[in-house]
mmCIF file of C-alpha atoms in Angstrom:
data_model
loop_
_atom_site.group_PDB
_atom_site.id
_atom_site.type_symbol
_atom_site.label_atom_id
_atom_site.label_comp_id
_atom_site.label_asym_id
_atom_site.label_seq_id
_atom_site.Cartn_x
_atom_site.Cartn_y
_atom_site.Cartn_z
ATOM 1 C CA UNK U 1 0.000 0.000 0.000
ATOM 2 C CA UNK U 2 1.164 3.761 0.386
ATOM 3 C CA UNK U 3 4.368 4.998 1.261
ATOM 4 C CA UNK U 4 4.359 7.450 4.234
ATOM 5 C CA UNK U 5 5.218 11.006 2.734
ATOM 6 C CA UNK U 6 6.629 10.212 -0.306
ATOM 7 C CA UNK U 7 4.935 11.998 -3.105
ATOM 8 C CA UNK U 8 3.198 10.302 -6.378
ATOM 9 C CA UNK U 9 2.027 10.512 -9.725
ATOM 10 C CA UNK U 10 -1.379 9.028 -10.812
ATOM 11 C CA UNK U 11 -2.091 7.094 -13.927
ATOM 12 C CA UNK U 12 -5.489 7.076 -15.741
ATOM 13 C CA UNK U 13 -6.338 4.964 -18.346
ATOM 14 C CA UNK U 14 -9.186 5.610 -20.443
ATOM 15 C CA UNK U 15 -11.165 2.776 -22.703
ATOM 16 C CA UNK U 16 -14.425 2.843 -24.577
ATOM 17 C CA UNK U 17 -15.781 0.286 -21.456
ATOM 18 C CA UNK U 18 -13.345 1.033 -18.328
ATOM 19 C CA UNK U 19 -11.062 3.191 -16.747
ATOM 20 C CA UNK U 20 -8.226 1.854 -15.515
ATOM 21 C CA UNK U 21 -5.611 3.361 -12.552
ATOM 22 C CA UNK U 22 -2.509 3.011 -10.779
ATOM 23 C CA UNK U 23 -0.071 4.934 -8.332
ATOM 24 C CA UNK U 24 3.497 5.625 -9.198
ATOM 25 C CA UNK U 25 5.658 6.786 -6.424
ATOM 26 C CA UNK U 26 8.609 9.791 -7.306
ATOM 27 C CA UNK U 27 11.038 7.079 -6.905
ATOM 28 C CA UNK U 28 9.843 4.910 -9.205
ATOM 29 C CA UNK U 29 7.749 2.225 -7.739
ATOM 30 C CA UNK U 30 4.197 1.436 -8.883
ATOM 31 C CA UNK U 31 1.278 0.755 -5.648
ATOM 32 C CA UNK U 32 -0.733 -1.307 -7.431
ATOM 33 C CA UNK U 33 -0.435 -4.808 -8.667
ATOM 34 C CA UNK U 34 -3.261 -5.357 -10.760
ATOM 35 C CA UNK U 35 -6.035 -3.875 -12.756
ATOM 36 C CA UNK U 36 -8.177 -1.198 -11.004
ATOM 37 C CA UNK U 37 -11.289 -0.846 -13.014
ATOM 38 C CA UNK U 38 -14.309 1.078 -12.869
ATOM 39 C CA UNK U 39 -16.753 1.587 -16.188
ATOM 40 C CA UNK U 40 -15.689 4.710 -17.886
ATOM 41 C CA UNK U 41 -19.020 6.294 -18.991
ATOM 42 C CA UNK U 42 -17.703 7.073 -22.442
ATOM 43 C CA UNK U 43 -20.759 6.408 -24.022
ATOM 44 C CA UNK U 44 -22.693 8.779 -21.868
ATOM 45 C CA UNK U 45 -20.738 12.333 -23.256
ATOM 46 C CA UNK U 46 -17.675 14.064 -22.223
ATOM 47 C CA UNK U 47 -18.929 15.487 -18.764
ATOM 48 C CA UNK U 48 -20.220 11.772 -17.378
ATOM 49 C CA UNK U 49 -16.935 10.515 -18.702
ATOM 50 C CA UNK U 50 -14.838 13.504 -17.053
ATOM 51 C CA UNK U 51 -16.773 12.236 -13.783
ATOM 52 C CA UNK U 52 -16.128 8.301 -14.109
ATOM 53 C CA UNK U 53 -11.890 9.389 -14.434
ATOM 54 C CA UNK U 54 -12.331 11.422 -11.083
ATOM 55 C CA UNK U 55 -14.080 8.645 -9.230
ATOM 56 C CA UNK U 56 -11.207 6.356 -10.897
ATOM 57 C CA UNK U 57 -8.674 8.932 -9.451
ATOM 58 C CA UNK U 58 -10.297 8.986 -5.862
ATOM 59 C CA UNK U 59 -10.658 5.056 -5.465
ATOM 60 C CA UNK U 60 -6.853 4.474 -6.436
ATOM 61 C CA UNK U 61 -5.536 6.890 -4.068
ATOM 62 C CA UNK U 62 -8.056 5.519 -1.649
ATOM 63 C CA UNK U 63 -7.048 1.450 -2.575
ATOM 64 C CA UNK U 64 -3.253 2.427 -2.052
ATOM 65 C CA UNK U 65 -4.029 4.761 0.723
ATOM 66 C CA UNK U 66 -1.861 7.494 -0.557
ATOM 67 C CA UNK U 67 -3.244 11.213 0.763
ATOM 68 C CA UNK U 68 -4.279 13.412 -1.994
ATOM 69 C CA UNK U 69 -2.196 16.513 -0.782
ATOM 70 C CA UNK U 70 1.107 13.767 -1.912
ATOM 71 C CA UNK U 71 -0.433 13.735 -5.610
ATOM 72 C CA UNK U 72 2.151 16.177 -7.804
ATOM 73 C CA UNK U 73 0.775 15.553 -11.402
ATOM 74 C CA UNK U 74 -1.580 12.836 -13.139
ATOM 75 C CA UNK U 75 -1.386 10.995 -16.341
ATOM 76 C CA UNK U 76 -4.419 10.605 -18.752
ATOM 77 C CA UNK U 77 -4.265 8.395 -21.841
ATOM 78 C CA UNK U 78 -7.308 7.665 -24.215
ATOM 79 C CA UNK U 79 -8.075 6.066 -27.759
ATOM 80 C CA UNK U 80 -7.316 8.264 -30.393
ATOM 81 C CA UNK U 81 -7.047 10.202 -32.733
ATOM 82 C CA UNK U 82 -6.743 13.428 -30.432
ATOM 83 C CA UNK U 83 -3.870 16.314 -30.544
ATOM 84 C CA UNK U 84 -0.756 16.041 -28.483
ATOM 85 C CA UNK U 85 -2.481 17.925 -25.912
ATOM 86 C CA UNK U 86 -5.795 15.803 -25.251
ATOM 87 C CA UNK U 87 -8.714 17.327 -27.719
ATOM 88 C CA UNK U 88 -10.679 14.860 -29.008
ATOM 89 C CA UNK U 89 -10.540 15.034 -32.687
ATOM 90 C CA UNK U 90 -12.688 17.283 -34.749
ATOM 91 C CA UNK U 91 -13.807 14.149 -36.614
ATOM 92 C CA UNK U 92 -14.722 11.963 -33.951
ATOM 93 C CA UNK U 93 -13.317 8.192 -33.374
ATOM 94 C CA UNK U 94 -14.081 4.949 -32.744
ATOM 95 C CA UNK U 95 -14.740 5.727 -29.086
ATOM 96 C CA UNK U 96 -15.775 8.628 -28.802
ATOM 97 C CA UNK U 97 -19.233 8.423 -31.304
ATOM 98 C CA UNK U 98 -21.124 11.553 -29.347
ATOM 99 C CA UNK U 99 -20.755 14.925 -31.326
ATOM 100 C CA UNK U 100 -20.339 16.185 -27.999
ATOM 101 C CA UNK U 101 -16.839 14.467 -27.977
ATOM 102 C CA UNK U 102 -15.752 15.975 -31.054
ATOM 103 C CA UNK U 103 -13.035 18.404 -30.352
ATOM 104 C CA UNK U 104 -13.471 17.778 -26.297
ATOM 105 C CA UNK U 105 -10.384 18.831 -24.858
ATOM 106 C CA UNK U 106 -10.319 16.551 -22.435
ATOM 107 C CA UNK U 107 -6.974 16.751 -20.456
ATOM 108 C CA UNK U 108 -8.132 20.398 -19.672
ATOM 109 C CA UNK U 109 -11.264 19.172 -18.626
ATOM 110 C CA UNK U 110 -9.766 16.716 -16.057
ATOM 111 C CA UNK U 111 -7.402 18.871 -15.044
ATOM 112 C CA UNK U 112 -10.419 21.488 -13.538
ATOM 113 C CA UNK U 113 -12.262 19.065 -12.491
ATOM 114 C CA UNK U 114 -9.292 17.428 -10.079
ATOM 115 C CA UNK U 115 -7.176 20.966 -9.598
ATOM 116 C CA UNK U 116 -3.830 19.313 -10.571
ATOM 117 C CA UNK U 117 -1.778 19.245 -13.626
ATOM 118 C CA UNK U 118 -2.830 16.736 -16.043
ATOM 119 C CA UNK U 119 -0.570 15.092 -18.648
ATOM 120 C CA UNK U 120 -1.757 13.717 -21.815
ATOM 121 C CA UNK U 121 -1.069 10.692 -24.406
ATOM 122 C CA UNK U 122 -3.202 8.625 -26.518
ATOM 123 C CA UNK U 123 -2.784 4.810 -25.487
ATOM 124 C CA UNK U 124 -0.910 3.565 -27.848
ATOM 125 C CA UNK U 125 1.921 5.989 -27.069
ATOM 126 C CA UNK U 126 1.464 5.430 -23.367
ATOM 127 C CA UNK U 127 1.624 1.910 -23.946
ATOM 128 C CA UNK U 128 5.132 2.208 -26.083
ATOM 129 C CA UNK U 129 6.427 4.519 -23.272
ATOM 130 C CA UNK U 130 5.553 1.682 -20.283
ATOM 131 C CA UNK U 131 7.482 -1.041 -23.100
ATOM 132 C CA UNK U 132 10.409 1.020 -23.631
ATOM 133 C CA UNK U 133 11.097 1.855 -19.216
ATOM 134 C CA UNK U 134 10.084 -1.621 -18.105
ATOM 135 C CA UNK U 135 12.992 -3.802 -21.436
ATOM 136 C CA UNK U 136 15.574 -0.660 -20.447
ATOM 137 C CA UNK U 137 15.702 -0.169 -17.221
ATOM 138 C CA UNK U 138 18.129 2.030 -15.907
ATOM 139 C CA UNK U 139 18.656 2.868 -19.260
ATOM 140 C CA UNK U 140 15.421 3.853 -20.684
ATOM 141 C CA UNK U 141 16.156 7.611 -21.152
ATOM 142 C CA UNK U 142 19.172 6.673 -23.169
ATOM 143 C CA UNK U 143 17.703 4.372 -25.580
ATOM 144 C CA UNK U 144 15.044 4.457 -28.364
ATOM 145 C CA UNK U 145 12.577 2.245 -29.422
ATOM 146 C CA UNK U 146 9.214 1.883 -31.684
ATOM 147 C CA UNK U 147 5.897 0.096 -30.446
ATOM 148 C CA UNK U 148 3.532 -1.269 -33.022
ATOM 149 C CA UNK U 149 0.323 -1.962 -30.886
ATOM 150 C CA UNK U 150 -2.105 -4.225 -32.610
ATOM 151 C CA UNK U 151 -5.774 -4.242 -31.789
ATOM 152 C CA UNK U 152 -8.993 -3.252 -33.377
ATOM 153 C CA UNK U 153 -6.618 -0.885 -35.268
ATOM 154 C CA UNK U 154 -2.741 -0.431 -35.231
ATOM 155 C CA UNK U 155 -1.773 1.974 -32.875
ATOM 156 C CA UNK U 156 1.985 2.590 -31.678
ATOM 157 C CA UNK U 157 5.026 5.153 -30.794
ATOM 158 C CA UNK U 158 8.037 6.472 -31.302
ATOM 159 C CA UNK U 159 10.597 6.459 -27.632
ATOM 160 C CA UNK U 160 13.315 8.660 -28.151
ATOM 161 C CA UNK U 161 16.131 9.389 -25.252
ATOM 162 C CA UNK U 162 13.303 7.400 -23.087
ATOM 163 C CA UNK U 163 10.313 10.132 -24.189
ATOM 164 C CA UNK U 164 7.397 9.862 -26.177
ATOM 165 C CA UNK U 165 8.023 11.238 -29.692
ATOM 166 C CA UNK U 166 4.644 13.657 -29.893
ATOM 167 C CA UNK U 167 5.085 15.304 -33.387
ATOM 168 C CA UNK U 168 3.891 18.966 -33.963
ATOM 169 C CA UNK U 169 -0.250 18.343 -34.200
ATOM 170 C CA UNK U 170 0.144 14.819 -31.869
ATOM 171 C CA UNK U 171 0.194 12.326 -34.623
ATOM 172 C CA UNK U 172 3.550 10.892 -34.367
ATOM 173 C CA UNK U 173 4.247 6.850 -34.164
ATOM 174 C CA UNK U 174 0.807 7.203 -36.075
ATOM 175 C CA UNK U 175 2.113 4.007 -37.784
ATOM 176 C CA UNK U 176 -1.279 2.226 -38.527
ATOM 177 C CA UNK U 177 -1.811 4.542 -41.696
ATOM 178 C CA UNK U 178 1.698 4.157 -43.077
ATOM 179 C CA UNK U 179 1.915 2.832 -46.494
ATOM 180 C CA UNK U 180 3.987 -0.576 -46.552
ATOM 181 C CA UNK U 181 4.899 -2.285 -50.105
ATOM 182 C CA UNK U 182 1.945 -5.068 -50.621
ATOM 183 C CA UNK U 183 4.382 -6.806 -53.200
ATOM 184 C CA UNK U 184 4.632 -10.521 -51.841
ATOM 185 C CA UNK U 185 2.721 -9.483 -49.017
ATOM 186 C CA UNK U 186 -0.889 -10.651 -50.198
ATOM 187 C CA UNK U 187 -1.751 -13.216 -52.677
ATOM 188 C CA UNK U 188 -1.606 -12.299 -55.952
ATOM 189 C CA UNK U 189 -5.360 -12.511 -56.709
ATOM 190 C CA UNK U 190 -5.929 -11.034 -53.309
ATOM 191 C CA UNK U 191 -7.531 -7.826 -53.040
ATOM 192 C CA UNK U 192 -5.388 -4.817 -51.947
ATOM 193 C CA UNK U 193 -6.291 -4.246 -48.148
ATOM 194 C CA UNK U 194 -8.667 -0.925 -47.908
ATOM 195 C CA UNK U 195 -7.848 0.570 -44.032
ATOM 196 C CA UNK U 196 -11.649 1.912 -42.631
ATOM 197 C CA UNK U 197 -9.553 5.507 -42.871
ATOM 198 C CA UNK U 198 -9.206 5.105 -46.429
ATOM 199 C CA UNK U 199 -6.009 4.219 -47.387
ATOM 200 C CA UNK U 200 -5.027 1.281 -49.728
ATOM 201 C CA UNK U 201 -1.913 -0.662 -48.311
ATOM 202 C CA UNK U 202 -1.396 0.738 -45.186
ATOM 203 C CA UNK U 203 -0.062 -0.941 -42.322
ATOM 204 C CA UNK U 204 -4.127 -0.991 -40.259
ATOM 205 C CA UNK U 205 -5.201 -2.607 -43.543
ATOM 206 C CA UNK U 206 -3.426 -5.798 -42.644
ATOM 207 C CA UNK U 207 -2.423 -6.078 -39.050
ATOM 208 C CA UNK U 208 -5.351 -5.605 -37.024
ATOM 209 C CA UNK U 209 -8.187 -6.805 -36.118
ATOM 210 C CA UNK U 210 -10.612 -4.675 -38.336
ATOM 211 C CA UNK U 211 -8.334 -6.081 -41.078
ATOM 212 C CA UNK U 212 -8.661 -10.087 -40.493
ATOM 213 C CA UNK U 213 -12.602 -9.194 -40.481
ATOM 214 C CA UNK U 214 -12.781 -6.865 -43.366
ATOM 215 C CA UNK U 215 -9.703 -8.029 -45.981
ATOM 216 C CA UNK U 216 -7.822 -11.092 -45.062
ATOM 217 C CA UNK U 217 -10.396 -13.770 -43.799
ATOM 218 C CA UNK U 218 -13.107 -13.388 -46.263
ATOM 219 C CA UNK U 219 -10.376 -14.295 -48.875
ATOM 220 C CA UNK U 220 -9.191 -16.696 -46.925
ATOM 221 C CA UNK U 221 -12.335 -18.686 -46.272
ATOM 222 C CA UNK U 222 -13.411 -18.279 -49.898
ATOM 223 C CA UNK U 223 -10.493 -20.118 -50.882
ATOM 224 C CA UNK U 224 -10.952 -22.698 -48.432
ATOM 225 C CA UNK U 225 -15.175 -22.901 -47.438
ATOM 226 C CA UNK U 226 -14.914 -26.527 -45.455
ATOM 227 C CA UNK U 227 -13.281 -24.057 -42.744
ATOM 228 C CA UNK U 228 -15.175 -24.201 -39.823
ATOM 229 C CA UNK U 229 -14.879 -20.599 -39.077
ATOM 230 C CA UNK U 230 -16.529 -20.410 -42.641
ATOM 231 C CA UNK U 231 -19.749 -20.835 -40.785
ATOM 232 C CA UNK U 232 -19.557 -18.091 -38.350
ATOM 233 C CA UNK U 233 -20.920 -14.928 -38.528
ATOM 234 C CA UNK U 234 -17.859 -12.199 -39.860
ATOM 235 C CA UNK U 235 -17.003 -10.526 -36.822
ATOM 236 C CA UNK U 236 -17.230 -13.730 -34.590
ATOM 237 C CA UNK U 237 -15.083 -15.518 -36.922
ATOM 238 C CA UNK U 238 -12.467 -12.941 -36.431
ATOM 239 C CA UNK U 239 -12.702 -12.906 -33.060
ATOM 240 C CA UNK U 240 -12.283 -16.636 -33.024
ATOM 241 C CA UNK U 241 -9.305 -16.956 -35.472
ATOM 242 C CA UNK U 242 -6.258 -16.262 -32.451
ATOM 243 C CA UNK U 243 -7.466 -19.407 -30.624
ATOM 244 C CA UNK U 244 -7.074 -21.532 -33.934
ATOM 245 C CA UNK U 245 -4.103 -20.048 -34.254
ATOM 246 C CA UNK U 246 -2.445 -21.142 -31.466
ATOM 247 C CA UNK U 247 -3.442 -24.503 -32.388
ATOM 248 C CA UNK U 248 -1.648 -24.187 -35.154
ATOM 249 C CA UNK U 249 -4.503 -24.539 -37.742
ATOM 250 C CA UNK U 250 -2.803 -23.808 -41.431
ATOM 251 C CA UNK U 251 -5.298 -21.212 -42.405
ATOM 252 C CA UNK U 252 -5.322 -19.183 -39.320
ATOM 253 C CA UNK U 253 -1.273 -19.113 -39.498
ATOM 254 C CA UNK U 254 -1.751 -17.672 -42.849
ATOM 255 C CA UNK U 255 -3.338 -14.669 -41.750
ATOM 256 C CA UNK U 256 -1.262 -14.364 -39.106
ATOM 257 C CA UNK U 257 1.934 -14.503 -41.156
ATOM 258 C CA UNK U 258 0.628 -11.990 -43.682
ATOM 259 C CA UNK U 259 0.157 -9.755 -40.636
ATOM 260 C CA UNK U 260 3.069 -10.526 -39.466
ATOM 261 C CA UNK U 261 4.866 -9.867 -42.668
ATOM 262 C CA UNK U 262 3.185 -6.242 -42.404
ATOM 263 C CA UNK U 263 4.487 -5.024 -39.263
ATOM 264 C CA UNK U 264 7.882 -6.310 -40.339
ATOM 265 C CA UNK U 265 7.594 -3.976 -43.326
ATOM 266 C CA UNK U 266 6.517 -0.940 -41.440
ATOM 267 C CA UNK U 267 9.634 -1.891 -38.869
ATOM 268 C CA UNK U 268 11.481 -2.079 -41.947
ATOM 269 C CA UNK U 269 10.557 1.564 -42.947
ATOM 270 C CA UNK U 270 10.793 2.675 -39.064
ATOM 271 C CA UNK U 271 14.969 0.696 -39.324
ATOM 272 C CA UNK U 272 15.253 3.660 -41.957
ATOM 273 C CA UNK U 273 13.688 6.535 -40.363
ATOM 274 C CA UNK U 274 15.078 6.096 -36.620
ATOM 275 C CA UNK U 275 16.597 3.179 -36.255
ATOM 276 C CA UNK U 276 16.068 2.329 -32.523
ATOM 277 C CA UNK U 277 17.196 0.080 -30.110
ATOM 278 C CA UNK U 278 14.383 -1.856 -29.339
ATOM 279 C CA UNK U 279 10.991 -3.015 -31.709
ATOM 280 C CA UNK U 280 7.807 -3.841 -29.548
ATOM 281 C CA UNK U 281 5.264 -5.996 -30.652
ATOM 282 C CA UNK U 282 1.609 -5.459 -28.331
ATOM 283 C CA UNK U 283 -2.100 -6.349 -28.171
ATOM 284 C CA UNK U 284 -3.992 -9.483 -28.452
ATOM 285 C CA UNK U 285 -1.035 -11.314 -29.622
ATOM 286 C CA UNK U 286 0.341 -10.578 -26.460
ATOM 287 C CA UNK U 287 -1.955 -12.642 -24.383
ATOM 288 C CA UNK U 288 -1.574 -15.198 -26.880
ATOM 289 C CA UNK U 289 0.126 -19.180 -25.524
ATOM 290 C CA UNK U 290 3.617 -18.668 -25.544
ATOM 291 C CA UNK U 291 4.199 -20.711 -28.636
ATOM 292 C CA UNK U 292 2.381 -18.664 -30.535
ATOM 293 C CA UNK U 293 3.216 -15.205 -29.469
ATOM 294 C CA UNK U 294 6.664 -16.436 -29.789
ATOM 295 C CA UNK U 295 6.204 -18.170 -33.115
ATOM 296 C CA UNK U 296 4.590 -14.731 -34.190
ATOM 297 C CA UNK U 297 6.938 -11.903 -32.907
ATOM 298 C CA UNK U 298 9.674 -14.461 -34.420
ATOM 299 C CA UNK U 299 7.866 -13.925 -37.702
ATOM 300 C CA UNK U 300 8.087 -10.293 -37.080
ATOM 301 C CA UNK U 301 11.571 -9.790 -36.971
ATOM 302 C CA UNK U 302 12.720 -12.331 -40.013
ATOM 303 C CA UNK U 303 10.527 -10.329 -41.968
ATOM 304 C CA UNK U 304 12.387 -6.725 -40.844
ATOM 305 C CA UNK U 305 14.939 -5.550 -43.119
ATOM 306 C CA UNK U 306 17.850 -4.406 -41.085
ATOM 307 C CA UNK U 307 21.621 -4.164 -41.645
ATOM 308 C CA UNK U 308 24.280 -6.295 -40.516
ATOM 309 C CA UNK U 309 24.570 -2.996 -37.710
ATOM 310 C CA UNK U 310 21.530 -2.600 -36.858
ATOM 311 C CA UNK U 311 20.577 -6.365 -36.662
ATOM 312 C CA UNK U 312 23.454 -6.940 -34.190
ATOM 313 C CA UNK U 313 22.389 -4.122 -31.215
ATOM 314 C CA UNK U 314 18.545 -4.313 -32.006
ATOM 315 C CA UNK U 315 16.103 -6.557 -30.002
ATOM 316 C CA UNK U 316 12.406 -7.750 -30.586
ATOM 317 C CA UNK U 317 10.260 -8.445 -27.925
ATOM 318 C CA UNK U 318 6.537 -8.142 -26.608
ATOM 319 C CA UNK U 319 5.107 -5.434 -24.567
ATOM 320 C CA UNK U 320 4.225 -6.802 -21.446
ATOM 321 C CA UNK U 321 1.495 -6.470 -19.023
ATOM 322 C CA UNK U 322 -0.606 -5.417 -21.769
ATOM 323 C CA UNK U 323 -3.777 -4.275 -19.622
ATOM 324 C CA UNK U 324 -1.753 -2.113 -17.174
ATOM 325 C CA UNK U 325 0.545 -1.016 -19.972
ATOM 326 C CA UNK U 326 -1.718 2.335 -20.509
ATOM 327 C CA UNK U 327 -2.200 3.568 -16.942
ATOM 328 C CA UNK U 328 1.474 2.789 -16.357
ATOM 329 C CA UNK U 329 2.729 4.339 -19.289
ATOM 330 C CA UNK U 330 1.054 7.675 -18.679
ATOM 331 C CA UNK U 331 2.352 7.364 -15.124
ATOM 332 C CA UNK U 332 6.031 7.251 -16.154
ATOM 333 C CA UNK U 333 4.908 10.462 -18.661
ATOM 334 C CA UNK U 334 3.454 12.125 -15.651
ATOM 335 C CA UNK U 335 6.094 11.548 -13.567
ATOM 336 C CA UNK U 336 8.841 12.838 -16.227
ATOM 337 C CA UNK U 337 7.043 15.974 -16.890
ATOM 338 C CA UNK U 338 7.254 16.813 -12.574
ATOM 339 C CA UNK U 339 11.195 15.932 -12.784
ATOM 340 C CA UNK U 340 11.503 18.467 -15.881
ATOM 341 C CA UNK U 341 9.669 21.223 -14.382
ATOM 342 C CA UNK U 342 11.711 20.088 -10.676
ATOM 343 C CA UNK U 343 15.151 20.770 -13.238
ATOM 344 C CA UNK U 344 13.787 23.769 -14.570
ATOM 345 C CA UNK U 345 13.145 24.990 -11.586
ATOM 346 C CA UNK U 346 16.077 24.945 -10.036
ATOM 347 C CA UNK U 347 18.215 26.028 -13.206
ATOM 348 C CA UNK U 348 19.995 28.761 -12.795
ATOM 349 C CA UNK U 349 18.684 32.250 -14.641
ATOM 350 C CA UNK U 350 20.463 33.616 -17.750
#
């Protein structure tokens, strides 16, 4: 539980069903274990929502027993896409379906509503950032890394020097609507993937879970109808594919190696553009059996093109504690932000 007088950082993590929360300490220990959940009230509009993250806020501090007055900053991560400072796209998102949502600034409102500075970062970043601290270590802040998060879309980040790259309007590590070379990728009388945002061949089109339900299973199962997921309704079937999977039925390791193949492209391109230290691999694969989460991120990297350098001081691995991995991640932001302005603080003028 709490730590007497030692002062904290909160973690929020927003979801379209749940909120979940955690305690960081200023020396870098986390007060709670597990998930902390309460329903977020998305669905209900920006001001029920606002009200759900304060109620997450009070019952973490009150689970860890940590006094309010020892709270120096807290951490808020949502689904995207928002700017780099928390609004709520103009357009909506998947989410966020009110109109009242669109162009919420969120952070701001959280941040009157609880009286205490409020950092932001969409999920997928926060989620990279909690990857990149927990593989470095001591190191973290002198390392760099990029996250590809798979889920209902393809989220992800860019870690530079241990910090979230943001980009000028938020959309950095954006890597979901990146175009990636289809070429040997799919079939050649497949279709070319269409991503729900648009695109043709980007990286969402292919490695998420939108994509196995929209692009790669219907061709798939027309190729092969004695399937028994041939027989379930779309989105069950896609939902059902990861356990068949990791039984290691043929057709369901075909997918998964043509999504694989994707996010080794787009690492590929990221090898060029960065070239970091570390490439994370997160969502439902994650919570995959071992053999095949290992069998899968191993497809990952032999299909990322790297140099003789780079392949000898890179690593691949799996972002872990997937669930937590938000909260946490916005924790660590929250918590780097209070050490900057700490610095800054006592910098010396001119």
């Amino acid at each position: 539980m709490g730590s007497a007088g030692v002062p904290v950082v909160v973690g929020l993590d927003n979801g379209g069903t749940s909120d979940n929360a955690t305690v960081l300490t200023v020396d870098g220990r986390f007060l709670v274990d597990g998930l902390l959940e309460i329903p977020s009230e998305v669905g209900a509009g920006p001001e029920a929502a606002v009200g759900a993250l304060a109620r997450a806020f009070d019952g973490v501090l009150a689970h860890t027993g940590v006094p309010r007055d020892l709270v120096r900053a807290v951490g808020l991560d949502t689904p995207g896409p928002a700017s780099a400072t928390g609004v709520i796209s103009s357009r909506g998102s998947t989410n966020f379906s009110q109109p009242a949502w669109r162009g919420f600034d969120v952070r701001t409102a959280l941040e009157r509503r609880l009286g205490l500075p409020v950092v932001y970062a969409n999920d997928g970043n926060a989620a990279a950032l909690y990857a990149h601290h927990v593989h470095f270590g001591a190191e973290a802040m002198a390392r760099s890394s990029v996250s590809a998060i798979v889920g209902t879309g393809l989220g992800g980040g860019v870690v530079e020097s241990g910090r979230v790259v943001g980009g000028a309007a938020g959309m950095a590590g954006e890597f979901g609507h990146v175009h990636i070379p289809l070429d040997g990728l799919v079939e050649p009388d497949q279709a070319a993937p269409v991503c729900a945002c648009g695109f043709t061949g980007d990286a969402e089109s292919v490695a998420s879970l939108t994509a196995i339900r929209r692009n790669l299973l219907p061709y798939w199962l027309a190729r092969h109808p004695e399937h028994p997921l041939a027989a379930e309704e779309p989105d069950r079937a896609a939902k059902l594919l990861r356990g068949y999977g990791e039984r290691g039925d043929p057709l369901a390791r075909l997918v998964f190696t043509q999504q694989a193949k994707a996010l080794g492209r787009l690492f590929t391109i990221a090898a060029n553009f960065t070239d970091p230290h570390a490439y994370f691999v997160g969502g439902g694969v994650v919570e995959a059996a071992p053999e095949f989460r290992d069998w899968f991120l191993a497809a990952v990297a032999e299909h990322t093109v790297l140099r003789d350098e780079q392949r000898a001081v890179a690593t691949f691995a799996l972002v872990p504690d997937r669930d937590m991995a938000g909260a946490r991640g916005v924790a660590i932001a929250a918590l780097e932000a209070v050490r900057a302005t700490v610095t800054a603080a006592a910098a010396p003028l001119g």
